Coordinates of C-alpha atoms and ligand atoms in Angstrom, one line a residue:
X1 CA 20.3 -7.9 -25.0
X2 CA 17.6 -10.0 -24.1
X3 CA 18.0 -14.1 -23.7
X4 CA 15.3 -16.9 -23.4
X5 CA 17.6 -19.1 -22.1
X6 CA 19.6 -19.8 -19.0
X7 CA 23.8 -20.4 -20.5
X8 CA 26.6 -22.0 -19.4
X9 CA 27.8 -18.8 -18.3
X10 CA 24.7 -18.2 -16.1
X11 CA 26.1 -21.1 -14.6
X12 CA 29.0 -20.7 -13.8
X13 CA 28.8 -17.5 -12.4
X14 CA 26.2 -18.5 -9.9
X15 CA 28.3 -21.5 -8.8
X16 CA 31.3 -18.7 -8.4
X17 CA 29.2 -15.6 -6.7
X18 CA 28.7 -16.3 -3.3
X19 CA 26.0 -18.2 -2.6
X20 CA 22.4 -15.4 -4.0
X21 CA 20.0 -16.4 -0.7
X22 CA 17.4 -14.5 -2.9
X23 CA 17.3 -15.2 -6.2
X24 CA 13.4 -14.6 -7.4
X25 CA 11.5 -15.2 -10.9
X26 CA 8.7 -12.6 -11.5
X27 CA 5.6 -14.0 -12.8
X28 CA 3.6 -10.9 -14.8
X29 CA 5.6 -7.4 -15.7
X30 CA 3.4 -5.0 -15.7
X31 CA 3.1 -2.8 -12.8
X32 CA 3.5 -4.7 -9.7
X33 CA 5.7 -6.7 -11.5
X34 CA 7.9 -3.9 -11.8
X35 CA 7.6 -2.6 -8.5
X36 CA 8.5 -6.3 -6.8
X37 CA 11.4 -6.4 -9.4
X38 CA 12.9 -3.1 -7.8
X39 CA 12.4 -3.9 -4.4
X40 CA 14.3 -7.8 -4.8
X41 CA 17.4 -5.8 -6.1
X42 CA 17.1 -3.2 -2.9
X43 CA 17.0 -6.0 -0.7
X44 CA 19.9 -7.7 -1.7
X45 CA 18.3 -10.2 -4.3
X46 CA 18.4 -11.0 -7.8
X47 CA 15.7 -11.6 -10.4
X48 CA 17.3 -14.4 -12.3
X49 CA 14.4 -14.3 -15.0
X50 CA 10.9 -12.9 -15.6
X51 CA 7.3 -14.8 -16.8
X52 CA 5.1 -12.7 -19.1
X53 CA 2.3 -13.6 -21.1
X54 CA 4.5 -14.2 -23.5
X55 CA 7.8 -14.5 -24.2
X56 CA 7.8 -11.6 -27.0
X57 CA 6.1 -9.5 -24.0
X58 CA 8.5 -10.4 -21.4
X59 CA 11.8 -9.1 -23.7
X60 CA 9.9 -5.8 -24.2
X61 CA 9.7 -5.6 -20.3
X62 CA 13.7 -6.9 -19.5
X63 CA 15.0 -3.3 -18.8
X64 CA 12.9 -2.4 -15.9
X65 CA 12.8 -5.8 -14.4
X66 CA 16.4 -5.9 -13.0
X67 CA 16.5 -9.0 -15.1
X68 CA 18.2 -10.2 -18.8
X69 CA 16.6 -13.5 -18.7
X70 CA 12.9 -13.9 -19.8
X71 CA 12.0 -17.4 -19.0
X72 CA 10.1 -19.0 -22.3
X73 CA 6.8 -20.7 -20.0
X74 CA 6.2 -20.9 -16.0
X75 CA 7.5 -24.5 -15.5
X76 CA 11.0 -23.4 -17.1
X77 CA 11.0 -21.4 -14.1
X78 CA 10.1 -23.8 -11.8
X79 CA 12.2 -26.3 -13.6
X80 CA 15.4 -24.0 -12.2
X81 CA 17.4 -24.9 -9.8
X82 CA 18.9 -21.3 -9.6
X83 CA 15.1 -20.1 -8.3
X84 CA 14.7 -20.5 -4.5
X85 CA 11.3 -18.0 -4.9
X86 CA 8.5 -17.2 -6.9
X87 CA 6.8 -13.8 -7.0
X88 CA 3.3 -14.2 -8.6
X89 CA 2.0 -10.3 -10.2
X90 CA -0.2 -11.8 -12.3
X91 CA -3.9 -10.0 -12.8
X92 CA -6.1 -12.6 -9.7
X93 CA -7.5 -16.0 -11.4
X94 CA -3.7 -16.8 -12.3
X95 CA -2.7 -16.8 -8.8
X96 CA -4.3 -19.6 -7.4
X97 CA -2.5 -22.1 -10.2
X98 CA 0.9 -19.9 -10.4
X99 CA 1.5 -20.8 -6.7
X100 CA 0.1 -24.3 -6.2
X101 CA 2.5 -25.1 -9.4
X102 CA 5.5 -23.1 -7.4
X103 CA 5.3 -24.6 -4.3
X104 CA 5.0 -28.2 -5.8
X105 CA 8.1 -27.5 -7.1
X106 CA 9.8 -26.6 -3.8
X107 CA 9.8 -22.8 -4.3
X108 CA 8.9 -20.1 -2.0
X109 CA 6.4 -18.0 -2.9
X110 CA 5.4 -14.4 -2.7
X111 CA 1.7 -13.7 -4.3
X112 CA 0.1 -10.7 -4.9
X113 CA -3.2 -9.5 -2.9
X114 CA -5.8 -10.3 -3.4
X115 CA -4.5 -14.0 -3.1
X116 CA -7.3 -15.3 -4.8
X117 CA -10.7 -15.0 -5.9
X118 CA -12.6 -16.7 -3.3
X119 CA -11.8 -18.0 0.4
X120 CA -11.8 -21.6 -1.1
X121 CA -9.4 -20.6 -3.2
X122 CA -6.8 -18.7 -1.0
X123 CA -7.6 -21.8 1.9
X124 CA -5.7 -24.5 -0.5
X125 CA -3.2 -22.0 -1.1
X126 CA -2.7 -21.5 2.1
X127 CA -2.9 -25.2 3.1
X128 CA -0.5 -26.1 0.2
X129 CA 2.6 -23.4 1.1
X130 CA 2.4 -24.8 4.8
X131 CA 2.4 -28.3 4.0
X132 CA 5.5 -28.1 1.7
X133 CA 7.0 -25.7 4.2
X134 CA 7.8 -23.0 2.3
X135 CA 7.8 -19.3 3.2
X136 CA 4.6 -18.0 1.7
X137 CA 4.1 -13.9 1.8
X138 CA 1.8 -11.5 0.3
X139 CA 2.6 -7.8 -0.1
X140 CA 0.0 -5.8 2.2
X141 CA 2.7 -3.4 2.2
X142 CA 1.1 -0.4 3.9
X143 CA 2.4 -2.2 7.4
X144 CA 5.7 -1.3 5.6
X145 CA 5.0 2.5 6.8
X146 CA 7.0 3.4 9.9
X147 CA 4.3 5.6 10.8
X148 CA 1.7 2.5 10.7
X149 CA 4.1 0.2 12.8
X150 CA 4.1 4.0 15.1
X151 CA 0.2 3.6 15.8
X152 CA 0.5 0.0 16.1
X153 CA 2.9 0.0 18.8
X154 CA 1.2 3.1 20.5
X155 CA -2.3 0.6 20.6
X156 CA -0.3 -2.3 21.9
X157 CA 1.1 0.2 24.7
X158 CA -2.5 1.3 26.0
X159 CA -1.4 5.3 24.8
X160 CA -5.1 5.7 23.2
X161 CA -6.7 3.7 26.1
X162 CA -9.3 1.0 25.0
X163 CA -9.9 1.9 21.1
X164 CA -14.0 1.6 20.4
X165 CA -14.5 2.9 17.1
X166 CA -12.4 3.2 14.0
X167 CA -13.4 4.2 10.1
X168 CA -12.0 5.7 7.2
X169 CA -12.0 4.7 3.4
X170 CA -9.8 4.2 0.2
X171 CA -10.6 6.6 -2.1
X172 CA -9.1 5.9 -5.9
X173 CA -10.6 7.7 -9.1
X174 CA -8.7 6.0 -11.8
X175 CA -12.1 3.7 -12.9
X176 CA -14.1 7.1 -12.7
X177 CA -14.9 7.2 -16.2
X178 CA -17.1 4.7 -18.6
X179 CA -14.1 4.5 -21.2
X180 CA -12.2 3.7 -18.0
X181 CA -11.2 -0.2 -18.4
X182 CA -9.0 -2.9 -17.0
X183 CA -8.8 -6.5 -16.7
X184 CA -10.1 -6.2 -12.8
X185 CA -13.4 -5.1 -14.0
X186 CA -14.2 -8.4 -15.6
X187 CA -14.8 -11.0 -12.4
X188 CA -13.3 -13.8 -14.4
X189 CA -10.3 -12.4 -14.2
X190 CA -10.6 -10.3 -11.5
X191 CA -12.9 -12.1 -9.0
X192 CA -16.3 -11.7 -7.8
X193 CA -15.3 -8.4 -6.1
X194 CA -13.7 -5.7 -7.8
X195 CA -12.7 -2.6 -5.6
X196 CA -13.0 -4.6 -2.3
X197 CA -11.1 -7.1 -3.5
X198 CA -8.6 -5.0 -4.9
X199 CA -8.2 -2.3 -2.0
X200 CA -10.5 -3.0 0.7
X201 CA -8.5 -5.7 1.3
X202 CA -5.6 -3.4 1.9
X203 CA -8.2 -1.0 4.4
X204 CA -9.3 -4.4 6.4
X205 CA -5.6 -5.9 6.8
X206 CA -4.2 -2.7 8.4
X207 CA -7.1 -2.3 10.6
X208 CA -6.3 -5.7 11.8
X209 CA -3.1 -5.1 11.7
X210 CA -2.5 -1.8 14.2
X211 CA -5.5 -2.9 16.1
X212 CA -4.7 -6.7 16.8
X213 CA -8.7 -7.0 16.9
X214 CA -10.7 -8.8 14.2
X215 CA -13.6 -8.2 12.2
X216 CA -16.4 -10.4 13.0
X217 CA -19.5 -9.1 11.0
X218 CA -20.2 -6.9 8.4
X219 CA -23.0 -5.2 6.7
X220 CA -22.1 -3.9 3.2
X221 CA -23.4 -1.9 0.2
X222 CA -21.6 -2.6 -3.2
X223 CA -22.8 0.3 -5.8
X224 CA -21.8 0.2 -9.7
X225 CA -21.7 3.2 -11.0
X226 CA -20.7 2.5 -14.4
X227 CA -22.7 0.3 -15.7
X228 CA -21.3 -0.2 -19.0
X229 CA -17.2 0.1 -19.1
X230 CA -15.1 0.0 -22.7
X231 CA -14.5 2.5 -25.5
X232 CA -16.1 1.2 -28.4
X233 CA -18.9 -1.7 -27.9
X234 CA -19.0 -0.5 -23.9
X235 CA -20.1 -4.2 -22.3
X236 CA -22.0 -4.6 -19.1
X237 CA -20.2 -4.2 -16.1
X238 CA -20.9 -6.6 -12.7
X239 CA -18.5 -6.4 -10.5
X240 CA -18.4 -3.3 -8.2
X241 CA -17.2 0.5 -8.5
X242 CA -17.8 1.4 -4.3
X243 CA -18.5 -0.7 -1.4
X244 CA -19.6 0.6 2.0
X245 CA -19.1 -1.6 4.8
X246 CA -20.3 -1.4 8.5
X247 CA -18.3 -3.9 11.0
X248 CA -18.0 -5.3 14.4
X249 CA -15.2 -6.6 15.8
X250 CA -14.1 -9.4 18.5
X251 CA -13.3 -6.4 21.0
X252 CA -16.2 -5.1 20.3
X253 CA -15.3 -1.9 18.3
X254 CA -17.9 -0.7 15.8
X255 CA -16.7 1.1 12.4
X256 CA -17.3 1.5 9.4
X257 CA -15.4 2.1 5.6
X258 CA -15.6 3.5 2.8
X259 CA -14.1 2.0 -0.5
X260 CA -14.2 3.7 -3.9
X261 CA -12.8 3.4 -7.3
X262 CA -14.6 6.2 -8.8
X263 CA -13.8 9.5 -6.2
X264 CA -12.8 12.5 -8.4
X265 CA -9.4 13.9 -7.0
X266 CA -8.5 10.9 -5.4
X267 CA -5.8 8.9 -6.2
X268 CA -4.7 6.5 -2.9
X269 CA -6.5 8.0 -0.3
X270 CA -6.1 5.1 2.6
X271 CA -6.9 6.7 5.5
X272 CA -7.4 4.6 8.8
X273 CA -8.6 6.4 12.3
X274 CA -8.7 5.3 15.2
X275 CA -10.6 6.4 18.3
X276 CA -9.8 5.3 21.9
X277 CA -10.9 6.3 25.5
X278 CA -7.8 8.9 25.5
X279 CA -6.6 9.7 22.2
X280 CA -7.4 9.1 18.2
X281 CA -4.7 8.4 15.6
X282 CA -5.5 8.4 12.6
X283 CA -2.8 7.4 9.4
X284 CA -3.3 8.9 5.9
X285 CA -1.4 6.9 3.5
X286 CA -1.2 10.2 0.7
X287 CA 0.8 11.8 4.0
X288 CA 2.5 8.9 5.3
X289 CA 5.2 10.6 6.9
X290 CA 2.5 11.8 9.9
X291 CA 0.7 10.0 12.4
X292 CA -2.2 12.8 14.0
X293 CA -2.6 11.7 17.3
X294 CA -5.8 13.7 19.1
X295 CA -6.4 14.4 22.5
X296 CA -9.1 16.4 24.5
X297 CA -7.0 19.1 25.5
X298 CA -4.6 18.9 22.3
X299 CA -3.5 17.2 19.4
X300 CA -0.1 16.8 17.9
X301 CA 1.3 15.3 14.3
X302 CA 3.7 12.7 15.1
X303 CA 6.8 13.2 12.2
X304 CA 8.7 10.0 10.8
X305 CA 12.2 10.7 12.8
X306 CA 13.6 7.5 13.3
X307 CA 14.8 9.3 17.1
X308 CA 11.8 9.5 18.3
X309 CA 9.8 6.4 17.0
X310 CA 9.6 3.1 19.0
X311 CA 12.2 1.0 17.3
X312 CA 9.5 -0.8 16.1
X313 CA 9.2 2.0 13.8
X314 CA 12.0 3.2 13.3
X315 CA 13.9 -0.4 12.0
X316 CA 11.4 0.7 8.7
X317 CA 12.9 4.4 8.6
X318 CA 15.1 3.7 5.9
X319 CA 16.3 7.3 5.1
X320 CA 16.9 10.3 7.4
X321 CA 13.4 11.9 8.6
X322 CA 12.5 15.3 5.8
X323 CA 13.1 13.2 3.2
X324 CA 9.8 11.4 2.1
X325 CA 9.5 7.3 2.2
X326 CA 6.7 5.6 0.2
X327 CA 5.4 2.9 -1.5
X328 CA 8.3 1.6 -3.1
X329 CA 10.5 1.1 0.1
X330 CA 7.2 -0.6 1.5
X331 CA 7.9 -2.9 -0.6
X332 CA 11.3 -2.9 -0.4
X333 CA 11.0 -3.4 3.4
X334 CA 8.8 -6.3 2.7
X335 CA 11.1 -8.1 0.2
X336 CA 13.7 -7.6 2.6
X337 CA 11.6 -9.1 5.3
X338 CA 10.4 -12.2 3.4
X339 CA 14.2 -12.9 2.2
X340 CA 14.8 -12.9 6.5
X341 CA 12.3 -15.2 6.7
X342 CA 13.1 -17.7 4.3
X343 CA 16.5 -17.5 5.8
X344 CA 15.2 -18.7 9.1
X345 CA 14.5 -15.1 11.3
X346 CA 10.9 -14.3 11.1
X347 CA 10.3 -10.4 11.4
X348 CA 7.0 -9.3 13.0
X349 CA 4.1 -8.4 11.0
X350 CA 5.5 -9.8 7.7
X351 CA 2.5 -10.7 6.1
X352 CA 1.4 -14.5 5.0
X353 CA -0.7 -16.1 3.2
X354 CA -2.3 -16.6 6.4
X355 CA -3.3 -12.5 5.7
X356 CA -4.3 -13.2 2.5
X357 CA -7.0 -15.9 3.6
X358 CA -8.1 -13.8 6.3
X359 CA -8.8 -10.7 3.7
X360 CA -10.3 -13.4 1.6
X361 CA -13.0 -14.2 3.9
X362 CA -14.0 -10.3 4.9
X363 CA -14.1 -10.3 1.1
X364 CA -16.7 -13.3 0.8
X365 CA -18.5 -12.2 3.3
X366 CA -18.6 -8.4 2.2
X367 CA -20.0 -9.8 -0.9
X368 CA -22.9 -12.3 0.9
X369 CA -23.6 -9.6 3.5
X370 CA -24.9 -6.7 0.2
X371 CA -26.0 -9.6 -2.0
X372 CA -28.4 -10.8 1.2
X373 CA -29.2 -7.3 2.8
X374 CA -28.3 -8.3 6.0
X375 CA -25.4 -8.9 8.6
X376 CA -22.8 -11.9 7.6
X377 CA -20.7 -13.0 10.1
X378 CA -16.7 -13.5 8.6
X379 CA -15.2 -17.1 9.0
X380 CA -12.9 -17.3 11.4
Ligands
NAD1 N1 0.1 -4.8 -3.2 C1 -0.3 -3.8 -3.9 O1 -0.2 -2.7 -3.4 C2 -0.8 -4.0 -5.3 C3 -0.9 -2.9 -6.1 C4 -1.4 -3.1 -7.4 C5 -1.7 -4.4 -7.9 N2 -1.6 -5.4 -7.0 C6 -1.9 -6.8 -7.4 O2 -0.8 -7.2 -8.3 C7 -1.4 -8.1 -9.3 C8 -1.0 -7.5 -10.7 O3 -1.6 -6.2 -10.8 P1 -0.9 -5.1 -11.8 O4 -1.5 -3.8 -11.3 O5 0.6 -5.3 -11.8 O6 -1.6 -5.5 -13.2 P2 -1.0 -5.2 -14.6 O7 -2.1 -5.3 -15.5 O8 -0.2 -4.0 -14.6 O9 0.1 -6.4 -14.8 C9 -0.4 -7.8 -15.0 C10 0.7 -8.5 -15.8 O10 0.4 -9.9 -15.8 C11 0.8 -10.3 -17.1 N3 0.1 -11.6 -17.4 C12 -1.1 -11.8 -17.8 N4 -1.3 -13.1 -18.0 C13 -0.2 -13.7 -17.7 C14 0.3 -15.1 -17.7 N5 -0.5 -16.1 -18.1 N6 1.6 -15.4 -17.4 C15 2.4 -14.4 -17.0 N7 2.0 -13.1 -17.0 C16 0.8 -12.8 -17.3 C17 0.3 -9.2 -18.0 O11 1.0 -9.3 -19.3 C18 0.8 -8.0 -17.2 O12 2.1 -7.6 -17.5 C19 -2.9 -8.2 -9.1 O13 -3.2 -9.3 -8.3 C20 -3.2 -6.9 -8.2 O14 -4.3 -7.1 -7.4 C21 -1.1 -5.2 -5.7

C-alpha cells in the first residue's frame, strides 16, 4: 500500500535498525529513476521515499522504486531528517534548482547528467555542493565497466605507448522517426543541446576518463534531421538530432566523434578507440565484456575475468567472468561508490560534479564552435 506520509512507525524503526548510512529520496521515477532506485538497494541503501511530478504519479511508480513512501512535494523531502541524500532523475532544467534546494538543506546529492543546461549553471552547482561540503556525484556510469577501468589502467601503464589519436561515436536510433518525441527535444526542458548533451557527454567523459588528457578545442557540426517532431500538430524542432565533433587535446591527441540519435539499428553503440605508438584498444559499450587490444603483429580480445584484470578492474567484476555485467551494476558500482564516499573513503574515478561541469563546458563550446563555424577553445 502506498503512504504520503512518514508514521510513527517509520520512526521508530529507523531509530531501532542500525544506523541506514544510505538512506536516499529519488527525485523523478521514470527511467533513471528506476534504475538509481535499484542500484541504492544493491548497494546496501534504502529509498526512504520518492518525488514525482505529482504525488498521484509517484504512488503509481512505489512498486519499482524499492520504496512505500511517496513524499507529497520536494521540501518534505528535504524537510527529513531520515534523508542523508538526494538523487535528482529529473528531465535537465529541474536539476539545477532540485540540487541547490538539497544541498541548502544539508543533503548529499547525486544528479543526473547532463548536470545542467549550461556551464553557468552546472559552475553554481558545483560551487554550492563544495561549499556546504557535501558529497556531490553524477552517474557517468560507463567508468563502472571493468573493461573501461582495463584500458584505463593499461594507458596509465604505458602498454599502448604514447596514445595520439582516438575516435568513435554513440550511435542511438530511438528519435529516428518524426512521430518520435520526448521532453529532451524541447531545449527548455532539455537544454540548448539535445543529443550532445544527452550522450556526448557520456563519449567526452570516458575519453577523459581512460585517457587522463583533456579536450581543449573543438570543431563541431550539429545536423537536425527532423525538422518537425510530434504525432498530430508536429512542431518545429531546434535542438539537435547528430553532432560531429573534431578535438584536440592538452597532450596533443587529435580525434574526432560521432554522436547520433537517429542511426537505424543502433541502440547504445558507445564505442571509444584508442590508438597509441604500440597498440590500440578500443571499448564497445553493446560488448562490454571485451576490451580489443591491436598490435602490429597481432591483436587479441581481452575477456572480463576478474584473474586476469588489474585489480583496478577487477574490484568492478561483480559476478564470475561468462556471465554478462551491464548497465545496471554500473550503476550499482557507482551507488556503492558514492555511499563510500559520503562515508569518508573516496574511491577512484567516482565521478563529481566536478565531471559534470567539465562535460558542461565541451557542451557549450560544441554548441559555439557549429553555431560560429570555427574552432572554440573549451574552458578550462
Ligand atoms: N546516466 C545515464 O546513463 C542516463 C540515462 C538516461 C537518462 N539520464 C538522465 O536522467 C534524467 C532523467 O531522464 P529519464 O530518462 O529518467 O527521463 P524520464 O522521462 O523517463 O523520467 C523523468 C521523470 O521526471 C519526472 N518529473 C518531471 N517533472 C518533475 C518534477 N517537477 N518533480 C519530480 N519529478 C518530475 C517525470 O514524471 C518522470 O517520471 C535526465 O537528466 C537524463 O539526462 C541519464
Amino acid at each position: 500500500m502506498s503512504r504520503t506520509q512518514i508514521t510513527e512507525d517509520d520512526v521508530a524503526r529507523l531509530r531501532t535498525s542500525p544506523t541506514p548510512t544510505y538512506r536516499a529520496a529519488i527525485v523523478g521515477t521514470g527511467f533513471m529513476g528506476r534504475v538509481h532506485a535499484q542500484a541504492v538497494h544493491t548497494a546496501g541503501g534504502r529509498v526512504v521515499g520518492i518525488v514525482g511530478s505529482s504525488v498521484d504519479q509517484a504512488k503509481t511508480a512505489l512498486p519499482e522504486m524499492y520504496s512505500d513512501l511517496a513524499f507529497s512535494s520536494l521540501n518534505e523531502a528535504l524537510e527529513s531528517q531520515h534523508v542523508d541524500v538526494v538523487h535528482v532523475c529529473t528531465p535537465n532544467h529541474l536539476h539545477e534548482s532540485v540540487v541547490l534546494a538539497a544541498v541548502d538543506a544539508g543533503k548529499h546529492v547525486v544528479c543526473e547528467k547532463p548536470l545542467s543546461t549550461s556551464a553557468e549553471s552546472a559552475a553554481l552547482m558545483t560551487a554550492a555542493a563544495r561549499d556546504a561540503q557535501r558529497v556531490a556525484t553524477v552517474p557517468f556510469v560507463y567508468r563502472f565497466h571493468p573493461m573501461v577501468r582495463e584500458a584505463r589502467e593499461r594507458v596509465r601503464a604505458g602498454d599502448i605507448g604514447t596514445v595520439f589519436l582516438a575516435h568513435g561515436g554513440y550511435l542511438q536510433d530511438w528519435l529516428l522517426r518524426p512521430s518520435d518525441d520526448n521532453w529532451r527535444v524541447d531545449p527548455s526542458l532539455g537544454g540548448p543541446t539535445r543529443a550532445f548533451g544527452d550522450i556526448g557527454s557520456h563519449w567526452c567523459d570516458l575519453l577523459e576518463f581512460v585517457t587522463g588528457d583533456r579536450i581543449v578545442q573543438v570543431s563541431a557540426q550539429l545536423s537536425t534531421v527532423n525538422e518537425h517532431r510530434g504525432d498530430g500538430a508536429p512542431r518545429l524542432v531546434s535542438t539537435e538530432d547528430i553532432v560531429v565533433v573534431q578535438f584536440t587535446t592538452a597532450a596533443g591527441v587529435i580525434g574526432s566523434v560521432v554522436i547520433s540519435q537517429v542511426s537505424a539499428g543502433r541502440k547504445n553503440r558507445l564505442v571509444l578507440e584508442i590508438s597509441g605508438s604500440t597498440s590500440s584498444l578500443a571499448f564497445d559499450q553493446e560488448n562490454a565484456e571485451f576490451l580489443w587490444r591491436g598490435g602490429r603483429a597481432s591483436s587479441s580480445v581481452l575477456v572480463r575475468d576478474p584473474e586476469t584484470l588489474t585489480p583496478a578492474a577487477a574490484r568492478y567484476a561483480r559476478i564470475p567472468s561468462g556471465h554478462p555485467q551491464g548497465y545496471q551494476d554500473c550503476f550499482n558500482s557507482f551507488v556503492s561508490d558514492t555511499r563510500s564516499a559520503m562515508g569518508g573513503s573516496w574511491p577512484d574515478g567516482l565521478p563529481t560534479f566536478d565531471d559534470g561541469l567539465r562535460a558542461a563546458k565541451i557542451a557549450d563550446a560544441v554548441v559555439a564552435s557549429a553555431r560560429e563555424h570555427t574552432w572554440v577553445e573549451v574552458g578550462m
